[in-house]
Amino acid sequence: MIITRNIARAVPLGLIFPLLASAEVSQKVEFMVPDYMRLTFEHTSTYEQNDIPIAVLHEGQVPRKTLMGPTRRRSWISKNDATTIDQFAELMLSQLDANKYETLLDCHDKVCGGFDFRFQIDVLPSPHVYINLGNFRYISLKFGSQYKTILISKLANTLWLQINETADEKNPSSAKSIV
């Protein structure tokens, strides 16, 4: 009987501690992509290196922060889309709490660095993502140890979206899921 009471007291603590430990993870935002977008690629790795651009191209290089941790890459496409890249970016960014997420980089095609910038960032190959060098927007965001990058590109009426999410975890045995 004493053992049963001790177990009954320990169970609520066992349920609470994991919730406290994952408080930051529960704060992260899962982007809601419009229904008209078609998912073309999704890959999740448990632990890998990922470079997050933090500034525009400077002296031939894109300044970046190197992270180690779980990474999730996804891309979507939309045909016959009348939305501009800025309108679409605002739709995505409106889902975030601006007081919690820090914008590390938000730039457009030529301002980012154009051709040279494009080849120094993590971009999925075509047909998953196509970058129109004259009409794309790149955004990198940070919340605690969670990082997100958003790449939006448009050519004629076709819009491509790529979202990468990474958690900065130095130790692979403690890496949390970003899904």
C-alpha positions as a Python dict, from the first residue, in 0.01 Angstrom:
ca = {
    (1, 'M'): (0, 0, 0),
    (2, 'I'): (284, 242, 82),
    (3, 'I'): (452, 163, -250),
    (4, 'T'): (129, 241, -438),
    (5, 'R'): (95, 582, -264),
    (6, 'N'): (457, 670, -345),
    (7, 'I'): (404, 577, -708),
    (8, 'A'): (84, 783, -720),
    (9, 'R'): (274, 1085, -584),
    (10, 'A'): (563, 1039, -828),
    (11, 'V'): (348, 1005, -1140),
    (12, 'P'): (234, 1371, -1151),
    (13, 'L'): (596, 1486, -1108),
    (14, 'G'): (701, 1252, -1388),
    (15, 'L'): (441, 1415, -1611),
    (16, 'I'): (533, 1772, -1516),
    (17, 'F'): (914, 1759, -1552),
    (18, 'P'): (914, 1673, -1925),
    (19, 'L'): (671, 1959, -1986),
    (20, 'L'): (898, 2205, -1806),
    (21, 'A'): (1204, 2079, -1990),
    (22, 'S'): (1035, 2125, -2326),
    (23, 'A'): (889, 2471, -2256),
    (24, 'E'): (1101, 2634, -2527),
    (25, 'V'): (1011, 2367, -2781),
    (26, 'S'): (639, 2413, -2710),
    (27, 'Q'): (679, 2788, -2772),
    (28, 'K'): (798, 2741, -3129),
    (29, 'V'): (562, 2811, -3415),
    (30, 'E'): (470, 2558, -3680),
    (31, 'F'): (404, 2768, -3989),
    (32, 'M'): (63, 2721, -4144),
    (33, 'V'): (116, 2720, -4519),
    (34, 'P'): (-194, 2805, -4727),
    (35, 'D'): (-392, 2505, -4853),
    (36, 'Y'): (-336, 2599, -5216),
    (37, 'M'): (39, 2536, -5180),
    (38, 'R'): (154, 2184, -5277),
    (39, 'L'): (427, 2022, -5066),
    (40, 'T'): (713, 1912, -5295),
    (41, 'F'): (978, 1806, -5045),
    (42, 'E'): (1016, 1721, -4677),
    (43, 'H'): (1319, 1580, -4497),
    (44, 'T'): (1404, 1569, -4127),
    (45, 'S'): (1744, 1472, -3988),
    (46, 'T'): (1814, 1409, -3622),
    (47, 'Y'): (2154, 1578, -3610),
    (48, 'E'): (2354, 1769, -3871),
    (49, 'Q'): (2537, 2093, -3936),
    (50, 'N'): (2338, 2383, -4076),
    (51, 'D'): (2459, 2733, -4165),
    (52, 'I'): (2210, 3015, -4106),
    (53, 'P'): (2279, 3338, -4302),
    (54, 'I'): (2277, 3636, -4066),
    (55, 'A'): (2374, 3916, -4307),
    (56, 'V'): (2382, 3998, -4677),
    (57, 'L'): (2672, 3909, -4904),
    (58, 'H'): (2984, 4099, -4799),
    (59, 'E'): (3321, 4077, -4977),
    (60, 'G'): (3209, 3763, -5160),
    (61, 'Q'): (3089, 3576, -4851),
    (62, 'V'): (2756, 3540, -4669),
    (63, 'P'): (2810, 3582, -4293),
    (64, 'R'): (2648, 3289, -4115),
    (65, 'K'): (2597, 3116, -3784),
    (66, 'T'): (2688, 2747, -3786),
    (67, 'L'): (2455, 2523, -3587),
    (68, 'M'): (2453, 2154, -3499),
    (69, 'G'): (2123, 1985, -3431),
    (70, 'P'): (1804, 1842, -3576),
    (71, 'T'): (1704, 1999, -3908),
    (72, 'R'): (1382, 1994, -4106),
    (73, 'R'): (1365, 2111, -4469),
    (74, 'R'): (1037, 2154, -4657),
    (75, 'S'): (932, 2315, -4983),
    (76, 'W'): (605, 2403, -5153),
    (77, 'I'): (493, 2532, -5492),
    (78, 'S'): (186, 2724, -5604),
    (79, 'K'): (79, 2777, -5966),
    (80, 'N'): (-140, 3066, -6081),
    (81, 'D'): (-55, 3264, -5768),
    (82, 'A'): (-128, 3637, -5785),
    (83, 'T'): (37, 3702, -5446),
    (84, 'T'): (362, 3902, -5444),
    (85, 'I'): (660, 3768, -5248),
    (86, 'D'): (620, 4050, -4995),
    (87, 'Q'): (250, 3976, -4943),
    (88, 'F'): (330, 3608, -4896),
    (89, 'A'): (616, 3686, -4656),
    (90, 'E'): (385, 3904, -4447),
    (91, 'L'): (133, 3617, -4436),
    (92, 'M'): (405, 3387, -4298),
    (93, 'L'): (554, 3643, -4057),
    (94, 'S'): (210, 3737, -3920),
    (95, 'Q'): (203, 3392, -3757),
    (96, 'L'): (497, 3480, -3532),
    (97, 'D'): (502, 3672, -3208),
    (98, 'A'): (730, 3963, -3303),
    (99, 'N'): (831, 4004, -2937),
    (100, 'K'): (972, 3650, -2923),
    (101, 'Y'): (1131, 3599, -3264),
    (102, 'E'): (1443, 3792, -3357),
    (103, 'T'): (1487, 3868, -3725),
    (104, 'L'): (1850, 3796, -3814),
    (105, 'L'): (1819, 3874, -4185),
    (106, 'D'): (1539, 3994, -4413),
    (107, 'C'): (1646, 4088, -4764),
    (108, 'H'): (1540, 4088, -5129),
    (109, 'D'): (1724, 3947, -5431),
    (110, 'K'): (1982, 4214, -5524),
    (111, 'V'): (2011, 4350, -5170),
    (112, 'C'): (2088, 3997, -5039),
    (113, 'G'): (2365, 3957, -5295),
    (114, 'G'): (2180, 3810, -5595),
    (115, 'F'): (2353, 3525, -5776),
    (116, 'D'): (2642, 3493, -5527),
    (117, 'F'): (2407, 3495, -5226),
    (118, 'R'): (2185, 3227, -5380),
    (119, 'F'): (2476, 2986, -5420),
    (120, 'Q'): (2592, 3029, -5060),
    (121, 'I'): (2262, 2944, -4890),
    (122, 'D'): (2088, 2612, -4834),
    (123, 'V'): (1849, 2579, -5128),
    (124, 'L'): (1682, 2260, -5240),
    (125, 'P'): (1743, 2168, -5605),
    (126, 'S'): (1490, 2223, -5880),
    (127, 'P'): (1208, 2121, -5922),
    (128, 'H'): (1150, 2158, -5546),
    (129, 'V'): (1263, 2520, -5539),
    (130, 'Y'): (1348, 2759, -5819),
    (131, 'I'): (1508, 3092, -5739),
    (132, 'N'): (1426, 3380, -5967),
    (133, 'L'): (1737, 3593, -5909),
    (134, 'G'): (1531, 3906, -5977),
    (135, 'N'): (1239, 3824, -5744),
    (136, 'F'): (1314, 3643, -5418),
    (137, 'R'): (1308, 3722, -5048),
    (138, 'Y'): (1512, 3554, -4776),
    (139, 'I'): (1436, 3570, -4402),
    (140, 'S'): (1619, 3409, -4111),
    (141, 'L'): (1469, 3410, -3761),
    (142, 'K'): (1573, 3304, -3412),
    (143, 'F'): (1379, 3209, -3098),
    (144, 'G'): (1596, 3072, -2817),
    (145, 'S'): (1788, 2784, -2974),
    (146, 'Q'): (1535, 2748, -3259),
    (147, 'Y'): (1619, 2893, -3601),
    (148, 'K'): (1399, 2924, -3909),
    (149, 'T'): (1479, 3035, -4261),
    (150, 'I'): (1218, 3129, -4517),
    (151, 'L'): (1294, 3155, -4888),
    (152, 'I'): (1022, 3281, -5121),
    (153, 'S'): (1073, 3308, -5495),
    (154, 'K'): (837, 3392, -5778),
    (155, 'L'): (854, 3364, -6155),
    (156, 'A'): (548, 3471, -6353),
    (157, 'N'): (254, 3321, -6155),
    (158, 'T'): (448, 3039, -5987),
    (159, 'L'): (555, 3085, -5627),
    (160, 'W'): (810, 2863, -5448),
    (161, 'L'): (853, 2846, -5070),
    (162, 'Q'): (1127, 2674, -4870),
    (163, 'I'): (1131, 2664, -4490),
    (164, 'N'): (1426, 2523, -4297),
    (165, 'E'): (1405, 2475, -3921),
    (166, 'T'): (1703, 2394, -3699),
    (167, 'A'): (1753, 2357, -3327),
    (168, 'D'): (2102, 2443, -3202),
    (169, 'E'): (2205, 2143, -2993),
    (170, 'K'): (2574, 2091, -2925),
    (171, 'N'): (2533, 1734, -2799),
    (172, 'P'): (2368, 1479, -3033),
    (173, 'S'): (2238, 1271, -2740),
    (174, 'S'): (2038, 1568, -2612),
    (175, 'A'): (1906, 1683, -2950),
    (176, 'K'): (1532, 1753, -2936),
    (177, 'S'): (1292, 1698, -3217),
    (178, 'I'): (1196, 2007, -3415),
    (179, 'V'): (889, 1842, -3559),
}
